[in-house]
CSV table of C-alpha atoms in Angstrom, one decimal:
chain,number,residue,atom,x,y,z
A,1,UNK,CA,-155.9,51.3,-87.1
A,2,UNK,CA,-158.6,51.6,-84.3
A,3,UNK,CA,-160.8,52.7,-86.9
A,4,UNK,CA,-160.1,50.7,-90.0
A,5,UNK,CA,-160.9,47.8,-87.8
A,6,UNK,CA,-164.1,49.1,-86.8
A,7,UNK,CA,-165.4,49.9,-89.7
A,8,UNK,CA,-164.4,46.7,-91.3
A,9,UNK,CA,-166.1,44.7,-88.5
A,10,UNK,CA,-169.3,47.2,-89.5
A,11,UNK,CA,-168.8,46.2,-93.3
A,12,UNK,CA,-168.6,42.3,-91.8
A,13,UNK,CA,-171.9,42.8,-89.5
A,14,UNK,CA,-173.6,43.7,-92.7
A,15,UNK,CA,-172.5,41.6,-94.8
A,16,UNK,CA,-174.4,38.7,-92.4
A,17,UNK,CA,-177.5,40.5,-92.3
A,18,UNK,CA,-177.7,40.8,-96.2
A,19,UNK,CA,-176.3,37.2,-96.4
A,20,UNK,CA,-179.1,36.2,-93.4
A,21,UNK,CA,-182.1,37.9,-95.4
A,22,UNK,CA,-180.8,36.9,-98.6
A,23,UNK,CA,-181.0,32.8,-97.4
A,24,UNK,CA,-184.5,33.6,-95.8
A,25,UNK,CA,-186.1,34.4,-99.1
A,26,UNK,CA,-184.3,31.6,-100.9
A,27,UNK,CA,-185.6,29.0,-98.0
A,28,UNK,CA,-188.9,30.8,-98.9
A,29,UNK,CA,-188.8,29.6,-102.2
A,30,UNK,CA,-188.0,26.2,-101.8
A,31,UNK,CA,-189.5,25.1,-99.1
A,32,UNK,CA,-192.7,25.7,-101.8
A,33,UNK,CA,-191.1,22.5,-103.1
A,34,UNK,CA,-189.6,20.8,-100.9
A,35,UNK,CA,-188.6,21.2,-97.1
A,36,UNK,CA,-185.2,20.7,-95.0
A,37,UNK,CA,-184.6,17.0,-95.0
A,38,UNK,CA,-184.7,16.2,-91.1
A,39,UNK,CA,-187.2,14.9,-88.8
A,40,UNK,CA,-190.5,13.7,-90.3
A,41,UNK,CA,-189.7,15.0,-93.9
A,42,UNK,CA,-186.2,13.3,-93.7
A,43,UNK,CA,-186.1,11.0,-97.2
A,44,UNK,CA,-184.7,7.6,-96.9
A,45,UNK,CA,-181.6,8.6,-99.6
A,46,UNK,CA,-180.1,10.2,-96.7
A,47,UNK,CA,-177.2,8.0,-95.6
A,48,UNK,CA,-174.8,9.9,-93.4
A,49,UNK,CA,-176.9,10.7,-89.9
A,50,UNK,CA,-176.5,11.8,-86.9
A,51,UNK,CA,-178.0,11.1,-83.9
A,52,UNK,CA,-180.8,13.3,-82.6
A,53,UNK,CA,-179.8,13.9,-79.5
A,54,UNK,CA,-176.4,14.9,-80.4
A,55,UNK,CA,-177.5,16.9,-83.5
A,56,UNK,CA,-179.5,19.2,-81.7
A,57,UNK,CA,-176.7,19.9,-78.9
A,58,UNK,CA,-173.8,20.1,-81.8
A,59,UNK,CA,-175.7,22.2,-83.9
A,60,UNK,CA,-177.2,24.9,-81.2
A,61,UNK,CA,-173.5,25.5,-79.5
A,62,UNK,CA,-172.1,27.9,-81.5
A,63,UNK,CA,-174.6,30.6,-80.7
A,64,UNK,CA,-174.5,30.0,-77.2
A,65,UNK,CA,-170.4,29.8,-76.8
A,66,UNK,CA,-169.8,32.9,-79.1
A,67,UNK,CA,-172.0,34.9,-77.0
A,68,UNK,CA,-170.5,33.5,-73.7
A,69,UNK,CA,-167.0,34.2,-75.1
A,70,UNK,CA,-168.0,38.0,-75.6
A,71,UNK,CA,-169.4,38.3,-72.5
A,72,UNK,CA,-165.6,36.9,-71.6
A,73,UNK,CA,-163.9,39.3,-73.4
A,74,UNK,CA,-162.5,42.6,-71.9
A,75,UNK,CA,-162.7,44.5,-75.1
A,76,UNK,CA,-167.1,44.6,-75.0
A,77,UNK,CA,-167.8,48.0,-74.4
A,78,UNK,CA,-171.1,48.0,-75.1
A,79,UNK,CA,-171.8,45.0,-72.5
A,80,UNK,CA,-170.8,47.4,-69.5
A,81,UNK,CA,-174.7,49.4,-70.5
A,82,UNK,CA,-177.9,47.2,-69.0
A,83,UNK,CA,-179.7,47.2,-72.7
A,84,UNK,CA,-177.4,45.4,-74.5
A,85,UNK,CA,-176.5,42.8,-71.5
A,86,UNK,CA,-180.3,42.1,-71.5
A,87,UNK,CA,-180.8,41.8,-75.0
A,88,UNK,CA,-178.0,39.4,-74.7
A,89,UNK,CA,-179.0,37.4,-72.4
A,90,UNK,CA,-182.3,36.8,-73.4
A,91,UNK,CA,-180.5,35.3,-76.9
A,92,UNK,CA,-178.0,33.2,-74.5
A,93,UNK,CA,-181.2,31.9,-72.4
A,94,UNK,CA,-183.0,30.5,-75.6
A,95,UNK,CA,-179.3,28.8,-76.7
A,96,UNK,CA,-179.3,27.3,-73.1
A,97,UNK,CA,-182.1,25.2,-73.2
A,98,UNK,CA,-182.0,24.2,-77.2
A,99,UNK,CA,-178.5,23.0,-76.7
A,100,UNK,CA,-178.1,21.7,-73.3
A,101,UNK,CA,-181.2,21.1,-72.1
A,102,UNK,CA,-183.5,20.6,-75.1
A,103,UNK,CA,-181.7,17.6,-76.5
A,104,UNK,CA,-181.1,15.5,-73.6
A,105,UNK,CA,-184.8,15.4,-73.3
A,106,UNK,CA,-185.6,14.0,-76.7
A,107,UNK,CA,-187.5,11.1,-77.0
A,108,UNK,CA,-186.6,8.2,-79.6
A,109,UNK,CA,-186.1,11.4,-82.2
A,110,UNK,CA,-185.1,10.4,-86.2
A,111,UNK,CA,-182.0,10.6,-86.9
A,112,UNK,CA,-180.5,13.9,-88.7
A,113,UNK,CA,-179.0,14.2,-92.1
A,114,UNK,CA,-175.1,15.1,-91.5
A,115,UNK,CA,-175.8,18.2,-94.2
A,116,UNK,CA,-178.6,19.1,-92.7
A,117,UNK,CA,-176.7,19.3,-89.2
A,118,UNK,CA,-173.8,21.6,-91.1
A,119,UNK,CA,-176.0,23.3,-92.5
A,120,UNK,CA,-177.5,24.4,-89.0
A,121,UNK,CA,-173.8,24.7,-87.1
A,122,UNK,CA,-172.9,26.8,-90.2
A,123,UNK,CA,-176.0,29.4,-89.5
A,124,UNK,CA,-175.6,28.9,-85.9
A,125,UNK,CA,-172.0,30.0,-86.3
A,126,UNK,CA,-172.4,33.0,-88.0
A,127,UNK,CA,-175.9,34.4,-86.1
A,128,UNK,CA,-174.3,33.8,-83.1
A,129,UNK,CA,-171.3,35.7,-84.2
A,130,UNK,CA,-173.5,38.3,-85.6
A,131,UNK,CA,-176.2,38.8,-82.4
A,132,UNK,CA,-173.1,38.4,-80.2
A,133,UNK,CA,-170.7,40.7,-81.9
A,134,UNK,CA,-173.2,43.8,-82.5
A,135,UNK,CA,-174.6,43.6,-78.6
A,136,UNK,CA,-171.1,43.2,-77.3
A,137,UNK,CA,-169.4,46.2,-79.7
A,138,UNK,CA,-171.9,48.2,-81.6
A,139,UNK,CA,-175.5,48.6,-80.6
A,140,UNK,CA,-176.1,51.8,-78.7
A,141,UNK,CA,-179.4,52.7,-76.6
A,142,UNK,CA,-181.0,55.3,-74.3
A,143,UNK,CA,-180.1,54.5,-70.7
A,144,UNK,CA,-183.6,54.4,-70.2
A,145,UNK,CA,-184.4,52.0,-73.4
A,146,UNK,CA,-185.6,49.0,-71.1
A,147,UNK,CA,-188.3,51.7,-69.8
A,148,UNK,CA,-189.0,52.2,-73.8
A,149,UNK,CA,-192.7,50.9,-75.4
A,150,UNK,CA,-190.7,49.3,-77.7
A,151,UNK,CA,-188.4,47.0,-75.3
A,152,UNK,CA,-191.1,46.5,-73.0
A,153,UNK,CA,-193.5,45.1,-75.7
A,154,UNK,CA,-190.5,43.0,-77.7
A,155,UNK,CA,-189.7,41.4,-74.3
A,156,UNK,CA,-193.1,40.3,-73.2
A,157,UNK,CA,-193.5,38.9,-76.8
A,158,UNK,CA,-190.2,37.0,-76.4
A,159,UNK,CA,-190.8,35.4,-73.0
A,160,UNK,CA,-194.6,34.4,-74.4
A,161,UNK,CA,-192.9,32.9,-77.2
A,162,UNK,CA,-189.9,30.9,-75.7
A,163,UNK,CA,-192.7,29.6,-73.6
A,164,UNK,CA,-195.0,28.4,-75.6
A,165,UNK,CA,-191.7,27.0,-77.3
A,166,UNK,CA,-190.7,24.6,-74.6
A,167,UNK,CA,-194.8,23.8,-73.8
A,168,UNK,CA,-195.1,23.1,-77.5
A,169,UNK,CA,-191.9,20.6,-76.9
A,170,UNK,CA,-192.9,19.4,-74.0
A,171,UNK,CA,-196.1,18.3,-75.4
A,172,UNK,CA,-194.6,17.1,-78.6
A,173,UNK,CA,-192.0,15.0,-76.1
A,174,UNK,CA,-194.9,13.1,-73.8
A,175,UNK,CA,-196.8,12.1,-77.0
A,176,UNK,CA,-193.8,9.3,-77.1
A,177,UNK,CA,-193.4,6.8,-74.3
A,178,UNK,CA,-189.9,4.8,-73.8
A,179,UNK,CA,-188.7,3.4,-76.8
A,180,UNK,CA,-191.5,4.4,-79.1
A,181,UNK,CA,-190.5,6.4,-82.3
A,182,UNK,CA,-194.0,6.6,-84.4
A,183,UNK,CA,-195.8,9.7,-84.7
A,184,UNK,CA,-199.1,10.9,-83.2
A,185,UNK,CA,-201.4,13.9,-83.3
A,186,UNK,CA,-200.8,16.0,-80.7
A,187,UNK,CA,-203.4,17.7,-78.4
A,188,UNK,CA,-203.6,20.3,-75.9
A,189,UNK,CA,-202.2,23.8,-76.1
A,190,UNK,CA,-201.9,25.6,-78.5
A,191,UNK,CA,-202.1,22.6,-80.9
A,192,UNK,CA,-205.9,22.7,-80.9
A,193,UNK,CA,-205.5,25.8,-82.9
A,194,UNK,CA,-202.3,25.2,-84.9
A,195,UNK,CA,-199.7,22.2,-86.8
A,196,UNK,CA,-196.6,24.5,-85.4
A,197,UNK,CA,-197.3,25.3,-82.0
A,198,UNK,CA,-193.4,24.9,-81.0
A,199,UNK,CA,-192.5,26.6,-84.4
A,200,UNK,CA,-195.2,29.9,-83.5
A,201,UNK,CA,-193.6,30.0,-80.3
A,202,UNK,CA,-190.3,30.4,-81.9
A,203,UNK,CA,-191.1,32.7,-84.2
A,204,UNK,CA,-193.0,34.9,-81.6
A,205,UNK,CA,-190.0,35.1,-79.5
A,206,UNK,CA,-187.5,36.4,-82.0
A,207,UNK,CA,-190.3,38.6,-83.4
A,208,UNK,CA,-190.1,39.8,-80.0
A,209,UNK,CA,-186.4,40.0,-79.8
A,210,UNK,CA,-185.9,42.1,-82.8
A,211,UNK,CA,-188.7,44.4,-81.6
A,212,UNK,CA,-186.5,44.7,-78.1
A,213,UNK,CA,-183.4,44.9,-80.4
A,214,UNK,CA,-184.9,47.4,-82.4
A,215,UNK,CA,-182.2,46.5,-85.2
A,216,UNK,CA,-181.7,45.1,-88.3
A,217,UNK,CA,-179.3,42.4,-86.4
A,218,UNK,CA,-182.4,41.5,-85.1
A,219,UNK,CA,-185.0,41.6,-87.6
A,220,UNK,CA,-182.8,39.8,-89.8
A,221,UNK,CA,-182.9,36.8,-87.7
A,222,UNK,CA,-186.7,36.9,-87.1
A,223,UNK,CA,-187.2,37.2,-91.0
A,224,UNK,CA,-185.3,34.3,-91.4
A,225,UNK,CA,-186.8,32.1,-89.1
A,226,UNK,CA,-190.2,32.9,-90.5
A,227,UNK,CA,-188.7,31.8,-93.6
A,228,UNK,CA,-187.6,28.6,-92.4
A,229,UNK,CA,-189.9,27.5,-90.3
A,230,UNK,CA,-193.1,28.7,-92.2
A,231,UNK,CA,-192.1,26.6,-95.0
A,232,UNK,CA,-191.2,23.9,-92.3
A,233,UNK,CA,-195.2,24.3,-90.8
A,234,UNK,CA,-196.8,24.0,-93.9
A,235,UNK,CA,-195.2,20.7,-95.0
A,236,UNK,CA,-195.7,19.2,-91.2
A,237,UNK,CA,-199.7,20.3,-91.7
A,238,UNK,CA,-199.3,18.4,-95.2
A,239,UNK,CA,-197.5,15.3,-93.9
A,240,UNK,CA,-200.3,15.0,-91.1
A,241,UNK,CA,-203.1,15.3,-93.2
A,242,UNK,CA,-201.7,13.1,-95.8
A,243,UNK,CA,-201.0,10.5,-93.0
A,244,UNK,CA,-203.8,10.7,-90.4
A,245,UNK,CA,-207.4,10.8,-91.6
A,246,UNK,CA,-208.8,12.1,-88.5
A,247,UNK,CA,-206.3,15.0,-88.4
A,248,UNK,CA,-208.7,18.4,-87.0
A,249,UNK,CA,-209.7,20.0,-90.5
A,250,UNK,CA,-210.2,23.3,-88.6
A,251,UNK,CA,-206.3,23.5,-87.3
A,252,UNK,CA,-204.4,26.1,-89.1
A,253,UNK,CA,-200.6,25.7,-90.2
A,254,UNK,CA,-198.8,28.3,-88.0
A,255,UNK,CA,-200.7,31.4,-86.8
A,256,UNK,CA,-204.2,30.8,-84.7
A,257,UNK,CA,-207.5,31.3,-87.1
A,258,UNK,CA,-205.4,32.9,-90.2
A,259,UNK,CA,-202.7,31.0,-91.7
């Protein structure tokens, strides 16, 4: 029984990764078109909304309470080895500040589409589930794997990245004073250089992640969040050109000097 049940959790495991890849390539695709319908880029068709604030908090708890709730459980064997209760907690730190400090900071921010926000608590769900499940049951490293090239590199990526994350927001935040909701061009950081600071400082960090991960739980997730938020750059670097005349010509989209 033991083993039927693992191997159908295996089957289940994989199953999100082909499903998380799979939705990846198709945001890909559209966001060629047309981009998630939140934030700037929200259209004015969309009726049902939800506060930013509590948006943001809603939507990010999933992957921060599944992961808490393994760490909970008795029957995580793989949470006894110092790899995989790193790995996790670097996950649960990012989920921390997007869902209860991140929001609660936000500044006059748009409304949300109510799809749009299911949308996210469905993903958030099933990642966290997913990045959880496979740290707390399956993955299996070295005990010397946080000595490993490999780990140390991913992990230096993905505290430079949640970094330039929360500087990117911070930024992004202080461009607003009380009560103001317009839009500005923002400056300092790495915003001289790029649209998407805060979405390059995502991306870095679960680049990062899955490197420390060395996993296709992991990579799966960075791939799709290159997916989504590349698609989410480009139409922000569109919006502000189309919208500000003196926008900088010379900033790039998402990555410094190339893209």
């Amino acid at each position: 029984m033991a083993t039927a049940t693992a191997v159908a959790e295996e089957r289940l495991l994989a199953a999100l990764v082909y499903l998380q890849c799979a939705a990846g390539c198709l945001l890909l695709g559209l966001n060629q078109h047309s981009n998630s319908p939140y934030g700037r880029q929200a259209t004015p068709s969309c009726r049902l909304r939800v506060p930013a604030r509590v948006a943001w908090a809603v939507q990010e708890l999933p992957s921060l309470a599944l992961p808490l709730y393994q760490c909970a459980s008795e029957s995580a064997p793989r949470l006894r080895d110092a790899p995989n209760c790193i790995l996790l907690a670097m996950f649960l730190v990012h989920y921390v500040q997007r869902s209860l400090i991140y929001p609660f900071l936000i500044r006059g921010g748009t409304p949300m589409p109510l799809f749009s926000c299911l949308l996210a608590i469905m993903f958030c769900t099933s990642n966290g589930y997913l990045q959880s499940r496979y740290l707390s049951h399956c993955a299996v490293y070295a005990d010397d794997w946080i000595r490993d090239p490999r780990f140390l590199m991913g992990f230096g990526l993905w505290l430079m990245g949640m970094l330039i994350n929360i500087h990117s927001d911070h930024i992004l935040r202080n461009l607003r004073k009380p009560g103001d909701t317009g839009y500005k061009i923002p400056r300092g950081g790495l915003f001289e250089y790029v649209t998407a600071a805060n979405y390059f400082g995502e991306i870095v960090e679960w680049g990062g992640y899955a490197l420390a991960s060395w996993s296709v739980e992991g990579a799966a997730f960075a791939f799709f969040t290159f997916c989504f938020l590349s698609g989410r750059a480009k139409g922000h670097h569109q919006w502000y050109l189309q919208n500000f005349e003196e926008y900088p010509k010379f900033r790039k989209i998402l990555i410094p000097f190339l893209f």
